[in-house]
Amino acid sequence: MHSLNVLVLAALAAAVPFPSNHQHAHLHHRRIHDMAKRAAIPPLARSISTDGSCGSWSGSTCAPGYCCSSLGWCGNSAEACGAGCQSGFGQCGSGNNAPESSAAASSSNAAVSPAEVAPTAYSHPAYNPPAESNTWAPVQSETERSTSAPAPATTATTSTLSTSFSTSVQPTTTDVAPTTSTYVAPTTSSYAAPSTTAAAPQPAQSYSGSDSSSSGGKGNTYNMYSGDGSVSSGWPGQGDWVDFESMWSANLEALISKSCSQFGVDENSDEENADIKSSINSVASSAGVDPRFILAIVVQESKGCVRVPTTSWSVSNPGLMQSHSGTGTCNSGSPVSPCPSSEIQQMINDGSDGTSSGDGLKQLLAQCSEQDAQKYYKAARMYNSGSVDPSGDLGAGIATHCYSSDIANRLTGWTDATSSCTLD
């Protein structure tokens, strides 16, 4: 009976995901990990989306008849079913085969969890998946994986999106205005966070403030990486990363400038975008974290929308980086416009330098013994799920399996080309 109760709790904990294409409604997966680790149960298989989020970032598949858009939301519009549609998580096509419905997919790069009560001042576009099922398929256990899993694979496939404006025009988002729907969260059960007995972290790595060794990156392409994040297993070294200015300009044009429409709130103003950039550089200097790494996490978690909704599960995840119970936010239930520069600075500080309740990128990097790019990929996985799988494989374990691969690609120039990651 006890083992049955544990499995039911774990199913509920892992059932609802949040962007990147694997973002993150994003629940901070490190809480799921804590529960799974405490209960000593295996991770659970992917489920049909119940909140509109989909794609490899959330691990959820759209209901039959819906497409999973390039931004990770279920829908049946031409935009959702057209360019960038994620075929592994719903049907794709021009939208002709989709049911005649005005439903628009909704979610955020900040995952909504089963126990979240949606803010009263925020409404999602309608999405009507089939009734939830309590039938879950357990995947291979940790013991089985450690004794039978093959060595992690290296780079798999590559997809490329032309950067020529004369031949490739990105579709603009013209989603139907969302209709108000009511979400009633299931009753939460009490949860006591397990005590940590980890060894004292190593001193934080300092950032020199220079990215002059950058090679120019790999462009707006996606290469799937698997394994432990090391250069020897095919992951990009820091010399393959783009410089910060190029990375900022590319993401501003492709994602950040149009990141808020998915939440039904005002798009960022030019001033707000400038505040994001200056805050990243400021916090990078004070926290000793590479600004490119901070920007990659910002885009992964919220696409850079300053009014991204605060999501909650066992703790709240507010702001641009969906931090661990941070204080910086411009949408804790009602979007604030304009978003003050002080709040934007606090959002970046919460996710990078940590909060009184949880680690930020600085603390996670300090826990990694590696001295090269591998530590960033490991820290990214820890930011997403709480820890790295015992096998060392950054694509194994719980939460968003493509998360570290996404971050590696963002650091080498990927913005909105179709993801080829098949881990979720």
Short mmCIF file of N, CA and C in Angstrom, two decimals, residues 31-204:
data_model
loop_
_atom_site.label_atom_id
_atom_site.label_comp_id
_atom_site.label_asym_id
_atom_site.label_seq_id
_atom_site.Cartn_x
_atom_site.Cartn_y
_atom_site.Cartn_z
N ARG A 31 11.87 20.66 -7.67
CA ARG A 31 10.99 20.17 -6.61
C ARG A 31 10.49 18.77 -6.93
N ILE A 32 10.22 18.50 -8.19
CA ILE A 32 9.83 17.15 -8.59
C ILE A 32 10.96 16.19 -8.24
N HIS A 33 12.14 16.59 -8.56
CA HIS A 33 13.29 15.73 -8.30
C HIS A 33 13.41 15.41 -6.81
N ASP A 34 13.23 16.41 -5.97
CA ASP A 34 13.34 16.19 -4.53
C ASP A 34 12.33 15.16 -4.07
N MET A 35 11.10 15.26 -4.60
CA MET A 35 10.08 14.30 -4.20
C MET A 35 10.40 12.90 -4.71
N ALA A 36 10.83 12.81 -5.96
CA ALA A 36 11.13 11.51 -6.55
C ALA A 36 12.30 10.86 -5.82
N LYS A 37 13.31 11.66 -5.50
CA LYS A 37 14.48 11.13 -4.81
C LYS A 37 14.11 10.64 -3.42
N ARG A 38 13.23 11.42 -2.77
CA ARG A 38 12.82 11.08 -1.42
C ARG A 38 12.02 9.79 -1.42
N ALA A 39 11.19 9.61 -2.42
CA ALA A 39 10.34 8.44 -2.49
C ALA A 39 11.03 7.25 -3.13
N ALA A 40 12.21 7.45 -3.71
CA ALA A 40 12.99 6.38 -4.37
C ALA A 40 12.17 5.66 -5.41
N ILE A 41 11.56 6.42 -6.34
CA ILE A 41 10.76 5.83 -7.41
C ILE A 41 11.30 6.25 -8.74
N PRO A 42 11.02 5.46 -9.77
CA PRO A 42 11.53 5.81 -11.10
C PRO A 42 10.75 6.95 -11.71
N PRO A 43 11.30 7.70 -12.70
CA PRO A 43 10.58 8.76 -13.40
C PRO A 43 9.43 8.19 -14.19
N LEU A 44 8.49 9.06 -14.56
CA LEU A 44 7.31 8.61 -15.28
C LEU A 44 7.31 9.04 -16.73
N ALA A 45 6.51 8.34 -17.54
CA ALA A 45 6.50 8.62 -18.98
C ALA A 45 5.71 9.87 -19.31
N ARG A 46 5.86 10.36 -20.52
CA ARG A 46 5.20 11.56 -21.03
C ARG A 46 3.69 11.39 -21.02
N SER A 47 2.97 12.48 -20.82
CA SER A 47 1.52 12.47 -20.81
C SER A 47 0.97 13.48 -21.80
N ILE A 48 -0.35 13.35 -22.08
CA ILE A 48 -1.02 14.32 -22.95
C ILE A 48 -1.18 15.62 -22.18
N SER A 49 -0.90 16.74 -22.82
CA SER A 49 -0.95 18.05 -22.16
C SER A 49 -2.35 18.35 -21.65
N THR A 50 -2.43 18.83 -20.40
CA THR A 50 -3.70 19.25 -19.83
C THR A 50 -3.78 20.75 -19.67
N ASP A 51 -2.69 21.47 -19.95
CA ASP A 51 -2.71 22.92 -19.78
C ASP A 51 -2.30 23.68 -21.03
N GLY A 52 -2.06 22.96 -22.14
CA GLY A 52 -1.70 23.64 -23.37
C GLY A 52 -0.22 23.67 -23.67
N SER A 53 0.63 23.32 -22.68
CA SER A 53 2.06 23.31 -22.95
C SER A 53 2.44 21.99 -23.62
N CYS A 54 3.45 22.03 -24.46
CA CYS A 54 3.84 20.82 -25.17
C CYS A 54 5.29 20.93 -25.63
N GLY A 55 5.74 19.89 -26.26
CA GLY A 55 7.08 19.93 -26.83
C GLY A 55 8.11 19.29 -25.92
N SER A 56 9.32 19.22 -26.43
CA SER A 56 10.37 18.54 -25.69
C SER A 56 10.75 19.24 -24.42
N TRP A 57 10.44 20.56 -24.33
CA TRP A 57 10.77 21.26 -23.09
C TRP A 57 9.85 20.86 -21.96
N SER A 58 8.57 20.53 -22.29
CA SER A 58 7.62 20.21 -21.22
C SER A 58 7.41 18.70 -21.09
N GLY A 59 7.74 17.96 -22.16
CA GLY A 59 7.55 16.52 -22.12
C GLY A 59 6.12 16.09 -22.36
N SER A 60 5.25 17.01 -22.76
CA SER A 60 3.84 16.67 -22.96
C SER A 60 3.47 16.72 -24.43
N THR A 61 2.50 15.88 -24.82
CA THR A 61 2.03 15.79 -26.20
C THR A 61 0.63 16.40 -26.29
N CYS A 62 0.36 17.12 -27.38
CA CYS A 62 -0.95 17.73 -27.55
C CYS A 62 -2.01 16.66 -27.78
N ALA A 63 -3.25 17.01 -27.44
CA ALA A 63 -4.38 16.11 -27.68
C ALA A 63 -4.53 15.88 -29.18
N PRO A 64 -5.17 14.77 -29.58
CA PRO A 64 -5.38 14.49 -31.00
C PRO A 64 -6.07 15.67 -31.67
N GLY A 65 -5.57 16.04 -32.84
CA GLY A 65 -6.16 17.13 -33.59
C GLY A 65 -5.49 18.46 -33.35
N TYR A 66 -4.52 18.51 -32.45
CA TYR A 66 -3.81 19.75 -32.16
C TYR A 66 -2.34 19.63 -32.57
N CYS A 67 -1.76 20.77 -32.92
CA CYS A 67 -0.36 20.83 -33.30
C CYS A 67 0.44 21.44 -32.14
N CYS A 68 1.71 21.06 -32.04
CA CYS A 68 2.61 21.63 -31.03
C CYS A 68 3.47 22.68 -31.73
N SER A 69 3.23 23.95 -31.44
CA SER A 69 3.92 25.03 -32.15
C SER A 69 5.39 25.11 -31.80
N SER A 70 6.14 25.93 -32.56
CA SER A 70 7.57 26.10 -32.33
C SER A 70 7.86 26.71 -30.98
N LEU A 71 6.86 27.42 -30.40
CA LEU A 71 7.05 28.03 -29.07
C LEU A 71 6.63 27.08 -27.95
N GLY A 72 6.11 25.88 -28.31
CA GLY A 72 5.80 24.89 -27.29
C GLY A 72 4.38 24.95 -26.75
N TRP A 73 3.41 25.41 -27.58
CA TRP A 73 2.03 25.47 -27.11
C TRP A 73 1.12 24.72 -28.10
N CYS A 74 0.10 24.04 -27.58
CA CYS A 74 -0.83 23.30 -28.41
C CYS A 74 -1.80 24.27 -29.09
N GLY A 75 -2.10 24.03 -30.34
CA GLY A 75 -3.06 24.86 -31.06
C GLY A 75 -3.38 24.25 -32.40
N ASN A 76 -4.31 24.85 -33.12
CA ASN A 76 -4.65 24.33 -34.45
C ASN A 76 -4.70 25.44 -35.48
N SER A 77 -4.02 26.56 -35.18
CA SER A 77 -3.95 27.65 -36.14
C SER A 77 -2.85 27.36 -37.16
N ALA A 78 -2.83 28.14 -38.23
CA ALA A 78 -1.79 27.97 -39.25
C ALA A 78 -0.42 28.19 -38.65
N GLU A 79 -0.34 29.12 -37.69
CA GLU A 79 0.96 29.39 -37.07
C GLU A 79 1.44 28.19 -36.25
N ALA A 80 0.51 27.56 -35.53
CA ALA A 80 0.89 26.42 -34.69
C ALA A 80 1.26 25.20 -35.53
N CYS A 81 0.53 24.99 -36.63
CA CYS A 81 0.72 23.79 -37.43
C CYS A 81 1.72 23.97 -38.56
N GLY A 82 2.21 25.20 -38.75
CA GLY A 82 3.12 25.48 -39.85
C GLY A 82 4.58 25.39 -39.47
N ALA A 83 5.35 26.39 -39.91
CA ALA A 83 6.80 26.37 -39.72
C ALA A 83 7.16 26.21 -38.25
N GLY A 84 8.07 25.29 -37.96
CA GLY A 84 8.54 25.08 -36.60
C GLY A 84 7.69 24.12 -35.80
N CYS A 85 6.58 23.64 -36.36
CA CYS A 85 5.70 22.71 -35.64
C CYS A 85 6.50 21.49 -35.20
N GLN A 86 6.31 21.07 -33.95
CA GLN A 86 7.05 19.92 -33.40
C GLN A 86 6.25 18.64 -33.64
N SER A 87 6.65 17.91 -34.67
CA SER A 87 5.87 16.77 -35.12
C SER A 87 5.79 15.65 -34.10
N GLY A 88 6.73 15.55 -33.20
CA GLY A 88 6.71 14.47 -32.23
C GLY A 88 5.73 14.68 -31.10
N PHE A 89 5.09 15.87 -31.06
CA PHE A 89 4.24 16.19 -29.93
C PHE A 89 2.85 16.64 -30.36
N GLY A 90 2.43 16.24 -31.54
CA GLY A 90 1.12 16.59 -32.06
C GLY A 90 1.19 16.52 -33.57
N GLN A 91 0.07 16.73 -34.25
CA GLN A 91 0.11 16.68 -35.69
C GLN A 91 0.68 17.98 -36.24
N CYS A 92 1.24 17.93 -37.41
CA CYS A 92 1.78 19.13 -38.05
C CYS A 92 1.23 19.22 -39.47
N GLY A 93 1.31 20.38 -40.04
CA GLY A 93 0.79 20.62 -41.37
C GLY A 93 0.32 22.05 -41.46
N SER A 94 -0.38 22.38 -42.50
CA SER A 94 -0.83 23.75 -42.70
C SER A 94 -1.98 24.13 -41.77
N GLY A 95 -2.50 23.12 -41.04
CA GLY A 95 -3.65 23.38 -40.19
C GLY A 95 -4.94 22.89 -40.82
N ASN A 96 -4.85 22.39 -42.09
CA ASN A 96 -6.06 21.95 -42.79
C ASN A 96 -6.67 20.72 -42.13
N ASN A 97 -5.82 19.90 -41.49
CA ASN A 97 -6.33 18.68 -40.88
C ASN A 97 -6.75 18.90 -39.44
N ALA A 98 -6.49 20.09 -38.93
CA ALA A 98 -6.85 20.37 -37.55
C ALA A 98 -8.34 20.61 -37.46
N PRO A 99 -8.95 20.32 -36.34
CA PRO A 99 -10.38 20.57 -36.20
C PRO A 99 -10.70 22.05 -36.32
N GLU A 100 -11.87 22.34 -36.84
CA GLU A 100 -12.25 23.73 -37.02
C GLU A 100 -12.57 24.31 -35.65
N SER A 101 -11.64 24.95 -35.06
CA SER A 101 -11.80 25.50 -33.72
C SER A 101 -10.97 26.74 -33.59
N SER A 102 -11.41 27.64 -32.77
CA SER A 102 -10.66 28.87 -32.55
C SER A 102 -9.74 28.74 -31.36
N ALA A 103 -9.61 27.53 -30.82
CA ALA A 103 -8.76 27.36 -29.64
C ALA A 103 -7.34 27.70 -29.95
N ALA A 104 -6.71 28.40 -29.09
CA ALA A 104 -5.30 28.75 -29.23
C ALA A 104 -4.56 28.16 -28.06
N ALA A 105 -3.37 27.65 -28.34
CA ALA A 105 -2.62 27.02 -27.26
C ALA A 105 -2.13 28.05 -26.28
N SER A 106 -1.98 27.63 -25.05
CA SER A 106 -1.52 28.56 -24.03
C SER A 106 -0.62 27.87 -23.04
N SER A 107 0.39 28.61 -22.65
CA SER A 107 1.28 28.14 -21.60
C SER A 107 2.34 29.18 -21.42
N SER A 108 3.40 28.85 -20.68
CA SER A 108 4.52 29.75 -20.51
C SER A 108 5.76 28.95 -20.44
N ASN A 109 6.87 29.65 -20.51
CA ASN A 109 8.13 28.95 -20.38
C ASN A 109 8.39 28.75 -18.91
N ALA A 110 7.37 29.05 -18.14
CA ALA A 110 7.50 28.86 -16.73
C ALA A 110 6.46 27.85 -16.34
N ALA A 111 6.77 26.56 -16.15
CA ALA A 111 5.79 25.51 -16.11
C ALA A 111 4.74 25.64 -15.03
N VAL A 112 3.47 25.41 -15.41
CA VAL A 112 2.40 25.41 -14.43
C VAL A 112 2.32 24.03 -13.83
N SER A 113 2.15 23.91 -12.56
CA SER A 113 2.14 22.63 -11.91
C SER A 113 0.76 22.21 -11.51
N PRO A 114 0.62 20.92 -11.12
CA PRO A 114 -0.70 20.43 -10.77
C PRO A 114 -1.32 21.20 -9.63
N ALA A 115 -0.55 21.72 -8.71
CA ALA A 115 -1.11 22.36 -7.53
C ALA A 115 -1.22 23.85 -7.68
N GLU A 116 -0.93 24.35 -8.87
CA GLU A 116 -0.99 25.81 -9.05
C GLU A 116 -2.42 26.26 -9.24
N VAL A 117 -2.77 27.33 -8.60
CA VAL A 117 -4.06 27.98 -8.86
C VAL A 117 -3.78 29.15 -9.76
N ALA A 118 -4.32 29.14 -10.97
CA ALA A 118 -4.00 30.19 -11.93
C ALA A 118 -4.40 31.54 -11.40
N PRO A 119 -3.60 32.58 -11.64
CA PRO A 119 -3.92 33.94 -11.19
C PRO A 119 -5.27 34.39 -11.73
N THR A 120 -6.01 35.07 -10.90
CA THR A 120 -7.36 35.46 -11.30
C THR A 120 -7.36 36.48 -12.41
N ALA A 121 -6.28 37.26 -12.53
CA ALA A 121 -6.25 38.32 -13.54
C ALA A 121 -5.63 37.86 -14.83
N TYR A 122 -5.32 36.57 -14.91
CA TYR A 122 -4.66 36.07 -16.11
C TYR A 122 -5.47 34.90 -16.66
N SER A 123 -5.76 34.87 -17.94
CA SER A 123 -6.52 33.80 -18.54
C SER A 123 -5.76 33.23 -19.72
N HIS A 124 -5.87 31.92 -19.87
CA HIS A 124 -5.19 31.23 -20.96
C HIS A 124 -6.12 31.06 -22.15
N PRO A 125 -5.60 30.97 -23.36
CA PRO A 125 -6.44 30.62 -24.51
C PRO A 125 -7.05 29.24 -24.28
N ALA A 126 -8.22 28.99 -24.88
CA ALA A 126 -8.90 27.73 -24.66
C ALA A 126 -8.12 26.57 -25.25
N TYR A 127 -8.08 25.49 -24.54
CA TYR A 127 -7.46 24.26 -25.04
C TYR A 127 -8.24 23.11 -24.43
N ASN A 128 -8.69 22.18 -25.25
CA ASN A 128 -9.58 21.15 -24.76
C ASN A 128 -9.00 19.75 -24.99
N PRO A 129 -8.08 19.34 -24.17
CA PRO A 129 -7.54 17.99 -24.31
C PRO A 129 -8.53 16.97 -23.77
N PRO A 130 -8.33 15.70 -24.04
CA PRO A 130 -9.21 14.69 -23.49
C PRO A 130 -9.04 14.65 -21.97
N ALA A 131 -9.99 14.00 -21.30
CA ALA A 131 -9.91 13.91 -19.84
C ALA A 131 -8.60 13.26 -19.44
N GLU A 132 -8.07 13.73 -18.31
CA GLU A 132 -6.80 13.17 -17.84
C GLU A 132 -6.95 11.70 -17.49
N SER A 133 -5.90 10.99 -17.68
CA SER A 133 -5.88 9.57 -17.34
C SER A 133 -4.90 9.35 -16.22
N ASN A 134 -5.25 8.46 -15.33
CA ASN A 134 -4.34 8.14 -14.24
C ASN A 134 -3.45 6.95 -14.54
N THR A 135 -3.49 6.54 -15.82
CA THR A 135 -2.66 5.41 -16.21
C THR A 135 -1.32 5.91 -16.70
N TRP A 136 -0.27 5.53 -16.06
CA TRP A 136 1.07 6.00 -16.42
C TRP A 136 1.97 4.79 -16.67
N ALA A 137 2.90 4.96 -17.58
CA ALA A 137 3.81 3.87 -17.91
C ALA A 137 5.18 4.16 -17.31
N PRO A 138 5.60 3.42 -16.28
CA PRO A 138 6.93 3.69 -15.69
C PRO A 138 8.03 3.37 -16.67
N VAL A 139 9.06 4.16 -16.65
CA VAL A 139 10.20 3.92 -17.52
C VAL A 139 11.23 3.10 -16.76
N GLN A 140 12.33 2.83 -17.39
CA GLN A 140 13.37 1.99 -16.81
C GLN A 140 13.86 2.55 -15.49
N SER A 141 14.03 1.71 -14.50
CA SER A 141 14.47 2.16 -13.18
C SER A 141 15.93 2.55 -13.19
N GLU A 142 16.34 3.27 -12.13
CA GLU A 142 17.73 3.70 -12.02
C GLU A 142 18.67 2.49 -12.01
N THR A 143 18.24 1.40 -11.28
CA THR A 143 19.10 0.22 -11.20
C THR A 143 19.27 -0.43 -12.55
N GLU A 144 18.13 -0.55 -13.31
CA GLU A 144 18.22 -1.14 -14.63
C GLU A 144 19.06 -0.31 -15.57
N ARG A 145 18.89 1.05 -15.47
CA ARG A 145 19.64 1.92 -16.35
C ARG A 145 21.13 1.82 -16.08
N SER A 146 21.50 1.73 -14.79
CA SER A 146 22.92 1.72 -14.46
C SER A 146 23.60 0.43 -14.88
N THR A 147 22.80 -0.69 -15.04
CA THR A 147 23.43 -1.95 -15.39
C THR A 147 23.28 -2.32 -16.86
N SER A 148 22.31 -1.66 -17.55
CA SER A 148 22.08 -2.07 -18.93
C SER A 148 22.15 -0.97 -19.96
N ALA A 149 22.16 0.28 -19.50
CA ALA A 149 22.16 1.38 -20.48
C ALA A 149 23.47 1.47 -21.22
N PRO A 150 23.44 1.67 -22.54
CA PRO A 150 24.68 1.84 -23.31
C PRO A 150 25.33 3.16 -23.00
N ALA A 151 26.56 3.32 -23.40
CA ALA A 151 27.27 4.59 -23.17
C ALA A 151 26.53 5.71 -23.87
N PRO A 152 26.46 6.88 -23.23
CA PRO A 152 25.74 8.02 -23.84
C PRO A 152 26.21 8.30 -25.26
N ALA A 153 25.24 8.59 -26.12
CA ALA A 153 25.58 8.89 -27.51
C ALA A 153 26.09 10.31 -27.64
N THR A 154 26.68 10.59 -28.77
CA THR A 154 27.17 11.96 -29.00
C THR A 154 26.21 12.66 -29.93
N THR A 155 26.67 13.65 -30.67
CA THR A 155 25.81 14.48 -31.52
C THR A 155 25.02 13.64 -32.51
N ALA A 156 23.73 13.93 -32.61
CA ALA A 156 22.90 13.20 -33.56
C ALA A 156 22.62 14.05 -34.78
N THR A 157 21.40 14.58 -34.87
CA THR A 157 21.00 15.26 -36.10
C THR A 157 21.12 16.76 -36.01
N THR A 158 21.12 17.37 -37.14
CA THR A 158 21.22 18.83 -37.22
C THR A 158 20.12 19.37 -38.11
N SER A 159 19.45 20.43 -37.65
CA SER A 159 18.45 21.10 -38.48
C SER A 159 18.86 22.54 -38.63
N THR A 160 18.61 23.09 -39.80
CA THR A 160 19.08 24.45 -40.10
C THR A 160 17.95 25.31 -40.58
N LEU A 161 17.93 26.56 -40.14
CA LEU A 161 16.94 27.54 -40.60
C LEU A 161 17.68 28.65 -41.29
N SER A 162 17.30 28.92 -42.52
CA SER A 162 17.99 29.97 -43.27
C SER A 162 17.91 31.30 -42.57
N THR A 163 18.99 32.05 -42.60
CA THR A 163 19.01 33.37 -41.98
C THR A 163 18.83 34.47 -43.02
N SER A 164 18.62 34.10 -44.29
CA SER A 164 18.43 35.10 -45.34
C SER A 164 17.02 35.64 -45.29
N PHE A 165 16.88 36.95 -45.10
CA PHE A 165 15.57 37.53 -45.01
C PHE A 165 14.85 37.51 -46.35
N SER A 166 15.59 37.31 -47.46
CA SER A 166 14.96 37.29 -48.77
C SER A 166 14.29 35.96 -49.06
N THR A 167 14.70 34.91 -48.32
CA THR A 167 14.16 33.59 -48.60
C THR A 167 13.42 32.98 -47.43
N SER A 168 13.60 33.51 -46.24
CA SER A 168 12.94 32.93 -45.08
C SER A 168 12.34 34.02 -44.22
N VAL A 169 11.03 34.04 -44.16
CA VAL A 169 10.35 35.07 -43.37
C VAL A 169 9.64 34.38 -42.22
N GLN A 170 9.97 34.78 -41.00
CA GLN A 170 9.35 34.17 -39.83
C GLN A 170 7.89 34.60 -39.73
N PRO A 171 6.98 33.67 -39.51
CA PRO A 171 5.57 34.03 -39.39
C PRO A 171 5.33 34.86 -38.15
N THR A 172 4.40 35.81 -38.30
CA THR A 172 4.05 36.61 -37.14
C THR A 172 2.92 35.93 -36.40
N THR A 173 2.88 36.14 -35.13
CA THR A 173 1.86 35.50 -34.31
C THR A 173 0.57 36.30 -34.34
N THR A 174 -0.52 35.66 -34.77
CA THR A 174 -1.80 36.35 -34.84
C THR A 174 -2.84 35.50 -34.11
N ASP A 175 -2.46 35.01 -32.95
CA ASP A 175 -3.35 34.15 -32.20
C ASP A 175 -4.64 34.88 -31.83
N VAL A 176 -5.71 34.14 -31.79
CA VAL A 176 -6.99 34.69 -31.36
C VAL A 176 -6.90 35.05 -29.89
N ALA A 177 -7.46 36.18 -29.54
CA ALA A 177 -7.40 36.62 -28.14
C ALA A 177 -7.93 35.51 -27.25
N PRO A 178 -7.22 35.23 -26.17
CA PRO A 178 -7.63 34.12 -25.30
C PRO A 178 -8.98 34.36 -24.65
N THR A 179 -9.69 33.26 -24.46
CA THR A 179 -10.95 33.35 -23.74
C THR A 179 -10.72 32.89 -22.33
N THR A 180 -11.44 33.47 -21.44
CA THR A 180 -11.22 33.16 -20.02
C THR A 180 -11.70 31.75 -19.71
N SER A 181 -10.88 30.99 -19.06
CA SER A 181 -11.26 29.67 -18.61
C SER A 181 -10.81 29.53 -17.17
N THR A 182 -11.51 28.71 -16.45
CA THR A 182 -11.20 28.56 -15.03
C THR A 182 -10.44 27.26 -14.80
N TYR A 183 -9.35 27.36 -14.07
CA TYR A 183 -8.57 26.17 -13.76
C TYR A 183 -8.66 25.91 -12.26
N VAL A 184 -9.11 24.75 -11.90
CA VAL A 184 -9.19 24.40 -10.48
C VAL A 184 -8.09 23.41 -10.18
N ALA A 185 -7.14 23.83 -9.39
CA ALA A 185 -6.00 22.96 -9.09
C ALA A 185 -6.41 21.84 -8.16
N PRO A 186 -5.83 20.66 -8.33
CA PRO A 186 -6.13 19.56 -7.41
C PRO A 186 -5.63 19.91 -6.02
N THR A 187 -6.25 19.28 -5.04
CA THR A 187 -5.85 19.54 -3.67
C THR A 187 -4.40 19.12 -3.45
N THR A 188 -3.64 20.00 -2.85
CA THR A 188 -2.23 19.69 -2.62
C THR A 188 -2.06 18.86 -1.37
N SER A 189 -1.10 18.01 -1.39
CA SER A 189 -0.76 17.25 -0.20
C SER A 189 0.47 17.87 0.42
N SER A 190 0.57 17.73 1.71
CA SER A 190 1.71 18.35 2.38
C SER A 190 3.00 17.68 1.96
N TYR A 191 4.03 18.46 1.90
CA TYR A 191 5.33 17.93 1.47
C TYR A 191 6.43 18.57 2.29
N ALA A 192 7.23 17.78 2.90
CA ALA A 192 8.35 18.29 3.68
C ALA A 192 9.62 18.09 2.87
N ALA A 193 10.31 19.17 2.57
CA ALA A 193 11.52 19.09 1.77
C ALA A 193 12.56 18.27 2.49
N PRO A 194 13.20 17.33 1.79
CA PRO A 194 14.24 16.51 2.43
C PRO A 194 15.44 17.36 2.81
N SER A 195 16.03 16.99 3.91
CA SER A 195 17.21 17.73 4.33
C SER A 195 18.38 17.37 3.43
N THR A 196 19.25 18.30 3.19
CA THR A 196 20.39 18.06 2.32
C THR A 196 21.63 17.76 3.14
N THR A 197 22.41 16.81 2.64
CA THR A 197 23.65 16.46 3.31
C THR A 197 24.81 16.52 2.34
N ALA A 198 24.64 17.35 1.31
CA ALA A 198 25.67 17.44 0.28
C ALA A 198 26.93 18.06 0.85
N ALA A 199 28.05 17.70 0.24
CA ALA A 199 29.32 18.25 0.67
C ALA A 199 29.34 19.75 0.39
N ALA A 200 30.14 20.46 1.16
CA ALA A 200 30.23 21.90 0.98
C ALA A 200 30.65 22.22 -0.43
N PRO A 201 29.98 23.21 -1.10
CA PRO A 201 30.32 23.54 -2.49
C PRO A 201 31.70 24.15 -2.60
N GLN A 202 32.27 24.00 -3.77
CA GLN A 202 33.56 24.60 -4.03
C GLN A 202 33.38 26.10 -4.23
N PRO A 203 34.43 26.86 -4.11
CA PRO A 203 34.34 28.32 -4.30
C PRO A 203 33.76 28.65 -5.66
N ALA A 204 32.96 29.71 -5.72
CA ALA A 204 32.32 30.11 -6.97
C ALA A 204 33.37 30.49 -8.01
#
